Amino acid sequence: QVQLQESGPGLVKPSQTLALTCTVSGGSHNSGGYSWNWVRQFPGKGLEWIGYIFDSENVYYSPSLKSRVSMSVDTSKNEFSLRLTSLTAADTAVYYCARANLLPQSRHFDVWGQGLLVTVSS
Amino acid sequence: EIVLTQSPDTLSLSPGERATLSCRASQRIASDYIAWFQQKSGQAPRVLIYGAFTRAAGVPDKFSGSGSDTEFTLTISRLVPEDSAVYYCQQYSNSLPWTFGQGTKVDI
């Protein structure tokens, strides 16, 4: 059973860069057939999809965050990562990593991490 | 960007009743690429329905999805207190970015 676990700082100062990692266990993120996604949930409960990566050459970022976000994969560690720059209080949220099948008809988020609360504050 | 609007915002029902949750899309969702998620307090979302009407593994048949084009519905029958949660719809069509509805809170 594949499990995902987010890790990173819980508190970041405004204007700094957030770096989060999602570790895949119980299977390989490089086993093919899946995209690896980041989703965040604001304190008011709204969900926002940040983007996905399924290999180093296939990445998509939501247009609203494209100028500040980047994603990468580390095959050797079974991890994928998120970087978000120029943080403001509006980036305060619970950050989730999630898996989705590459097949269009099954492209829903079927496995989620438990989530990591990131607060942007000085 | 496809905007998903859920209604109602909150639904208060009694045990044994049936809940009907609506999700309306600003554009047609081709191939019914809609999923429904349940989120309980302090937990990650859990997929209930994908492809508009296909139940995910382990999801009881009290949860059912229907609809097409721009109108989609999640129905929860035989409500029990454990069904209290926020329910979200999400589209994963070829029209990126993928988006979520704002959620419907169900109180039993």
mmCIF file of C-alpha atoms in Angstrom:
data_model
loop_
_atom_site.group_PDB
_atom_site.id
_atom_site.type_symbol
_atom_site.label_atom_id
_atom_site.label_comp_id
_atom_site.label_asym_id
_atom_site.label_seq_id
_atom_site.Cartn_x
_atom_site.Cartn_y
_atom_site.Cartn_z
ATOM 1 C CA GLN A 1 0.000 0.000 0.000
ATOM 2 C CA VAL A 2 1.572 3.245 -1.167
ATOM 3 C CA GLN A 3 1.842 5.962 1.468
ATOM 4 C CA LEU A 4 2.907 9.587 1.121
ATOM 5 C CA GLN A 5 4.466 11.759 3.821
ATOM 6 C CA GLU A 6 5.150 15.489 3.619
ATOM 7 C CA SER A 7 8.078 17.029 5.455
ATOM 8 C CA GLY A 8 9.431 20.532 5.837
ATOM 9 C CA PRO A 9 9.244 23.623 8.042
ATOM 10 C CA GLY A 10 6.021 24.550 9.768
ATOM 11 C CA LEU A 11 6.899 28.221 10.028
ATOM 12 C CA VAL A 12 8.467 30.393 7.359
ATOM 13 C CA LYS A 13 9.096 34.125 7.292
ATOM 14 C CA PRO A 14 7.552 36.397 4.666
ATOM 15 C CA SER A 15 9.598 36.795 1.469
ATOM 16 C CA GLN A 16 11.435 33.527 2.146
ATOM 17 C CA THR A 17 11.288 30.298 0.138
ATOM 18 C CA LEU A 18 9.335 27.235 1.196
ATOM 19 C CA ALA A 19 10.851 23.831 0.464
ATOM 20 C CA LEU A 20 8.716 20.737 1.052
ATOM 21 C CA THR A 21 9.427 17.085 0.340
ATOM 22 C CA CYS A 22 7.037 14.191 -0.171
ATOM 23 C CA THR A 23 8.412 10.723 0.553
ATOM 24 C CA VAL A 24 6.790 7.759 -1.167
ATOM 25 C CA SER A 25 6.779 4.473 0.736
ATOM 26 C CA GLY A 26 5.264 1.102 -0.015
ATOM 27 C CA GLY A 27 6.045 1.553 -3.701
ATOM 28 C CA SER A 28 8.265 3.554 -6.028
ATOM 29 C CA HIS A 29 7.339 7.002 -7.295
ATOM 30 C CA ASN A 30 9.330 5.998 -10.336
ATOM 31 C CA SER A 31 7.263 2.885 -11.033
ATOM 32 C CA GLY A 32 5.573 4.754 -13.845
ATOM 33 C CA GLY A 33 1.930 5.389 -14.534
ATOM 34 C CA TYR A 34 1.412 8.176 -12.008
ATOM 35 C CA SER A 35 1.716 11.914 -11.608
ATOM 36 C CA TRP A 36 2.828 13.332 -8.278
ATOM 37 C CA ASN A 37 0.895 16.364 -7.178
ATOM 38 C CA TRP A 38 0.852 19.165 -4.644
ATOM 39 C CA VAL A 39 -2.430 20.536 -3.302
ATOM 40 C CA ARG A 40 -2.877 23.145 -0.595
ATOM 41 C CA GLN A 41 -5.795 23.940 1.673
ATOM 42 C CA PHE A 42 -6.278 27.413 3.072
ATOM 43 C CA PRO A 43 -7.496 28.087 6.615
ATOM 44 C CA GLY A 44 -10.942 28.854 5.175
ATOM 45 C CA LYS A 45 -10.924 25.252 3.858
ATOM 46 C CA GLY A 46 -10.663 25.959 0.113
ATOM 47 C CA LEU A 47 -8.497 23.509 -1.874
ATOM 48 C CA GLU A 48 -6.032 24.665 -4.547
ATOM 49 C CA TRP A 49 -4.100 22.392 -6.890
ATOM 50 C CA ILE A 50 -0.523 23.641 -7.238
ATOM 51 C CA GLY A 51 0.698 21.332 -9.979
ATOM 52 C CA TYR A 52 2.205 17.964 -10.836
ATOM 53 C CA ILE A 53 5.368 16.248 -11.901
ATOM 54 C CA PHE A 54 5.759 12.776 -13.323
ATOM 55 C CA ASP A 55 9.340 12.943 -14.420
ATOM 56 C CA SER A 56 11.929 15.653 -14.650
ATOM 57 C CA GLU A 57 10.700 16.676 -18.083
ATOM 58 C CA ASN A 58 6.967 16.570 -17.500
ATOM 59 C CA VAL A 59 5.880 19.211 -15.059
ATOM 60 C CA TYR A 60 2.807 21.450 -14.914
ATOM 61 C CA TYR A 61 2.305 24.420 -12.636
ATOM 62 C CA SER A 62 -0.969 26.200 -11.993
ATOM 63 C CA PRO A 63 -0.907 29.567 -13.794
ATOM 64 C CA SER A 64 -1.690 31.394 -10.546
ATOM 65 C CA LEU A 65 1.574 30.161 -8.995
ATOM 66 C CA LYS A 66 3.729 29.499 -12.045
ATOM 67 C CA SER A 67 6.085 32.431 -11.438
ATOM 68 C CA ARG A 68 6.904 31.284 -7.897
ATOM 69 C CA VAL A 69 6.767 27.480 -7.931
ATOM 70 C CA SER A 70 9.061 24.659 -9.006
ATOM 71 C CA MET A 71 8.954 20.892 -8.535
ATOM 72 C CA SER A 72 11.586 18.192 -8.773
ATOM 73 C CA VAL A 73 12.047 14.488 -8.236
ATOM 74 C CA ASP A 74 14.807 12.484 -6.531
ATOM 75 C CA THR A 75 14.573 8.947 -7.832
ATOM 76 C CA SER A 76 17.246 7.580 -5.503
ATOM 77 C CA LYS A 77 15.339 8.708 -2.421
ATOM 78 C CA ASN A 78 11.806 8.014 -3.695
ATOM 79 C CA GLU A 79 10.947 11.644 -3.100
ATOM 80 C CA PHE A 80 9.497 14.599 -4.942
ATOM 81 C CA SER A 81 9.719 18.194 -3.836
ATOM 82 C CA LEU A 82 8.036 21.574 -3.991
ATOM 83 C CA ARG A 83 9.644 25.010 -3.816
ATOM 84 C CA LEU A 84 7.574 28.150 -3.449
ATOM 85 C CA THR A 85 9.309 31.521 -3.414
ATOM 86 C CA SER A 86 8.449 35.013 -2.196
ATOM 87 C CA LEU A 87 6.084 33.813 0.478
ATOM 88 C CA THR A 88 3.347 36.001 1.946
ATOM 89 C CA ALA A 89 0.729 35.390 4.615
ATOM 90 C CA ALA A 90 -1.644 34.340 1.832
ATOM 91 C CA ASP A 91 0.490 31.203 1.364
ATOM 92 C CA THR A 92 -0.383 29.984 4.855
ATOM 93 C CA ALA A 93 -2.086 26.622 4.300
ATOM 94 C CA VAL A 94 -1.951 22.885 4.820
ATOM 95 C CA TYR A 95 0.171 21.462 2.011
ATOM 96 C CA TYR A 96 -0.663 17.974 0.737
ATOM 97 C CA CYS A 97 1.126 15.729 -1.696
ATOM 98 C CA ALA A 98 -1.089 13.366 -3.664
ATOM 99 C CA ARG A 99 -0.830 10.712 -6.361
ATOM 100 C CA ALA A 100 -2.895 10.537 -9.533
ATOM 101 C CA ASN A 101 -2.988 7.892 -12.250
ATOM 102 C CA LEU A 102 -1.797 9.047 -15.666
ATOM 103 C CA LEU A 103 -4.694 7.333 -17.419
ATOM 104 C CA PRO A 104 -7.260 10.097 -18.039
ATOM 105 C CA GLN A 105 -10.204 8.014 -16.874
ATOM 106 C CA SER A 106 -8.459 7.310 -13.553
ATOM 107 C CA ARG A 107 -6.688 10.613 -13.100
ATOM 108 C CA HIS A 108 -8.238 11.398 -9.733
ATOM 109 C CA PHE A 109 -6.143 11.820 -6.547
ATOM 110 C CA ASP A 110 -6.242 8.330 -5.051
ATOM 111 C CA VAL A 111 -3.524 8.561 -2.382
ATOM 112 C CA TRP A 112 -2.861 11.607 -0.180
ATOM 113 C CA GLY A 113 -0.288 12.486 2.422
ATOM 114 C CA GLN A 114 -1.515 13.513 5.860
ATOM 115 C CA GLY A 115 -0.756 17.165 5.157
ATOM 116 C CA LEU A 116 1.676 19.688 6.642
ATOM 117 C CA LEU A 117 0.576 23.028 8.069
ATOM 118 C CA VAL A 118 2.826 25.841 6.871
ATOM 119 C CA THR A 119 2.431 29.224 8.498
ATOM 120 C CA VAL A 120 4.006 32.311 6.949
ATOM 121 C CA SER A 121 4.704 34.821 9.675
ATOM 122 C CA SER A 122 7.522 36.945 10.987
ATOM 123 C CA GLU B 1 -9.946 27.813 -15.817
ATOM 124 C CA ILE B 2 -13.048 25.748 -15.038
ATOM 125 C CA VAL B 3 -14.882 27.052 -11.973
ATOM 126 C CA LEU B 4 -16.844 24.536 -9.896
ATOM 127 C CA THR B 5 -19.681 25.843 -7.751
ATOM 128 C CA GLN B 6 -21.122 23.566 -5.096
ATOM 129 C CA SER B 7 -24.506 23.899 -3.444
ATOM 130 C CA PRO B 8 -25.675 24.160 -0.804
ATOM 131 C CA ASP B 9 -22.838 25.440 1.380
ATOM 132 C CA THR B 10 -24.223 23.562 4.372
ATOM 133 C CA LEU B 11 -26.688 20.711 4.669
ATOM 134 C CA SER B 12 -28.193 19.746 8.037
ATOM 135 C CA LEU B 13 -30.026 16.435 8.024
ATOM 136 C CA SER B 14 -31.163 13.693 10.380
ATOM 137 C CA PRO B 15 -29.911 10.096 10.573
ATOM 138 C CA GLY B 16 -31.549 7.881 7.964
ATOM 139 C CA GLU B 17 -32.216 10.729 5.537
ATOM 140 C CA ARG B 18 -30.627 11.218 2.135
ATOM 141 C CA ALA B 19 -28.271 14.042 1.147
ATOM 142 C CA THR B 20 -28.097 15.478 -2.354
ATOM 143 C CA LEU B 21 -25.045 17.622 -3.137
ATOM 144 C CA SER B 22 -24.666 19.580 -6.343
ATOM 145 C CA CYS B 23 -21.586 20.606 -8.322
ATOM 146 C CA ARG B 24 -21.984 22.933 -11.296
ATOM 147 C CA ALA B 25 -19.142 23.571 -13.762
ATOM 148 C CA SER B 26 -18.570 26.793 -15.695
ATOM 149 C CA GLN B 27 -17.751 24.709 -18.799
ATOM 150 C CA ARG B 28 -18.636 21.265 -20.014
ATOM 151 C CA ILE B 29 -16.506 18.570 -18.348
ATOM 152 C CA ALA B 30 -15.583 16.201 -21.157
ATOM 153 C CA SER B 31 -15.700 12.478 -20.415
ATOM 154 C CA ASP B 32 -17.175 13.181 -16.971
ATOM 155 C CA TYR B 33 -13.771 13.743 -15.364
ATOM 156 C CA ILE B 34 -15.290 14.629 -11.995
ATOM 157 C CA ALA B 35 -14.308 13.237 -8.598
ATOM 158 C CA TRP B 36 -15.939 13.622 -5.205
ATOM 159 C CA PHE B 37 -13.964 13.701 -1.961
ATOM 160 C CA GLN B 38 -14.943 13.416 1.686
ATOM 161 C CA GLN B 39 -12.889 15.312 4.256
ATOM 162 C CA LYS B 40 -13.354 14.836 7.966
ATOM 163 C CA SER B 41 -11.896 17.237 10.492
ATOM 164 C CA GLY B 42 -8.110 17.008 10.722
ATOM 165 C CA GLN B 43 -7.834 14.482 7.890
ATOM 166 C CA ALA B 44 -6.773 14.546 4.264
ATOM 167 C CA PRO B 45 -9.487 14.319 1.624
ATOM 168 C CA ARG B 46 -10.537 10.790 0.664
ATOM 169 C CA VAL B 47 -11.819 9.966 -2.816
ATOM 170 C CA LEU B 48 -15.355 8.597 -2.928
ATOM 171 C CA ILE B 49 -16.318 8.831 -6.598
ATOM 172 C CA TYR B 50 -14.377 9.306 -9.844
ATOM 173 C CA GLY B 51 -15.441 9.451 -13.458
ATOM 174 C CA ALA B 52 -18.614 11.097 -12.147
ATOM 175 C CA PHE B 53 -20.210 7.816 -11.019
ATOM 176 C CA THR B 54 -17.560 5.143 -10.276
ATOM 177 C CA ARG B 55 -17.118 4.376 -6.583
ATOM 178 C CA ALA B 56 -13.516 4.168 -5.405
ATOM 179 C CA ALA B 57 -12.288 0.947 -3.790
ATOM 180 C CA GLY B 58 -13.807 0.331 -0.391
ATOM 181 C CA VAL B 59 -16.468 3.030 -0.682
ATOM 182 C CA PRO B 60 -19.911 1.769 0.401
ATOM 183 C CA ASP B 61 -22.780 1.841 -2.067
ATOM 184 C CA LYS B 62 -24.610 4.435 0.013
ATOM 185 C CA PHE B 63 -22.470 6.944 -1.913
ATOM 186 C CA SER B 64 -23.446 7.449 -5.544
ATOM 187 C CA GLY B 65 -22.518 9.942 -8.226
ATOM 188 C CA SER B 66 -24.415 11.087 -11.280
ATOM 189 C CA GLY B 67 -24.584 13.843 -13.859
ATOM 190 C CA SER B 68 -22.835 14.970 -17.014
ATOM 191 C CA ASP B 69 -21.699 18.039 -18.963
ATOM 192 C CA THR B 70 -21.892 20.817 -16.373
ATOM 193 C CA GLU B 71 -24.165 19.387 -13.667
ATOM 194 C CA PHE B 72 -23.018 16.699 -11.261
ATOM 195 C CA THR B 73 -24.535 15.248 -8.096
ATOM 196 C CA LEU B 74 -23.322 13.260 -5.117
ATOM 197 C CA THR B 75 -26.039 11.398 -3.252
ATOM 198 C CA ILE B 76 -25.520 9.948 0.211
ATOM 199 C CA SER B 77 -28.275 7.640 1.407
ATOM 200 C CA ARG B 78 -29.062 6.266 4.857
ATOM 201 C CA LEU B 79 -27.145 9.010 6.625
ATOM 202 C CA VAL B 80 -25.341 8.245 9.871
ATOM 203 C CA PRO B 81 -23.430 10.647 12.136
ATOM 204 C CA GLU B 82 -20.115 9.348 10.702
ATOM 205 C CA ASP B 83 -21.061 10.871 7.340
ATOM 206 C CA SER B 84 -20.642 14.350 8.833
ATOM 207 C CA ALA B 85 -17.851 15.923 6.794
ATOM 208 C CA VAL B 86 -17.084 18.434 4.085
ATOM 209 C CA TYR B 87 -17.552 17.103 0.561
ATOM 210 C CA TYR B 88 -15.660 18.502 -2.426
ATOM 211 C CA CYS B 89 -16.005 17.982 -6.136
ATOM 212 C CA GLN B 90 -12.955 18.264 -8.389
ATOM 213 C CA GLN B 91 -12.459 18.260 -12.150
ATOM 214 C CA TYR B 92 -9.471 16.585 -13.768
ATOM 215 C CA SER B 93 -10.299 17.146 -17.404
ATOM 216 C CA ASN B 94 -7.792 17.972 -20.138
ATOM 217 C CA SER B 95 -8.512 21.624 -19.374
ATOM 218 C CA LEU B 96 -5.784 22.550 -16.910
ATOM 219 C CA PRO B 97 -5.526 23.673 -14.192
ATOM 220 C CA TRP B 98 -7.495 21.072 -12.270
ATOM 221 C CA THR B 99 -9.884 22.757 -9.869
ATOM 222 C CA PHE B 100 -11.996 22.043 -6.795
ATOM 223 C CA GLY B 101 -15.396 23.236 -5.710
ATOM 224 C CA GLN B 102 -15.626 25.253 -2.504
ATOM 225 C CA GLY B 103 -17.146 22.345 -0.563
ATOM 226 C CA THR B 104 -20.459 21.420 1.043
ATOM 227 C CA LYS B 105 -20.544 20.806 4.776
ATOM 228 C CA VAL B 106 -22.884 17.998 5.795
ATOM 229 C CA ASP B 107 -24.048 17.918 9.420
ATOM 230 C CA ILE B 108 -25.903 14.889 10.681
#
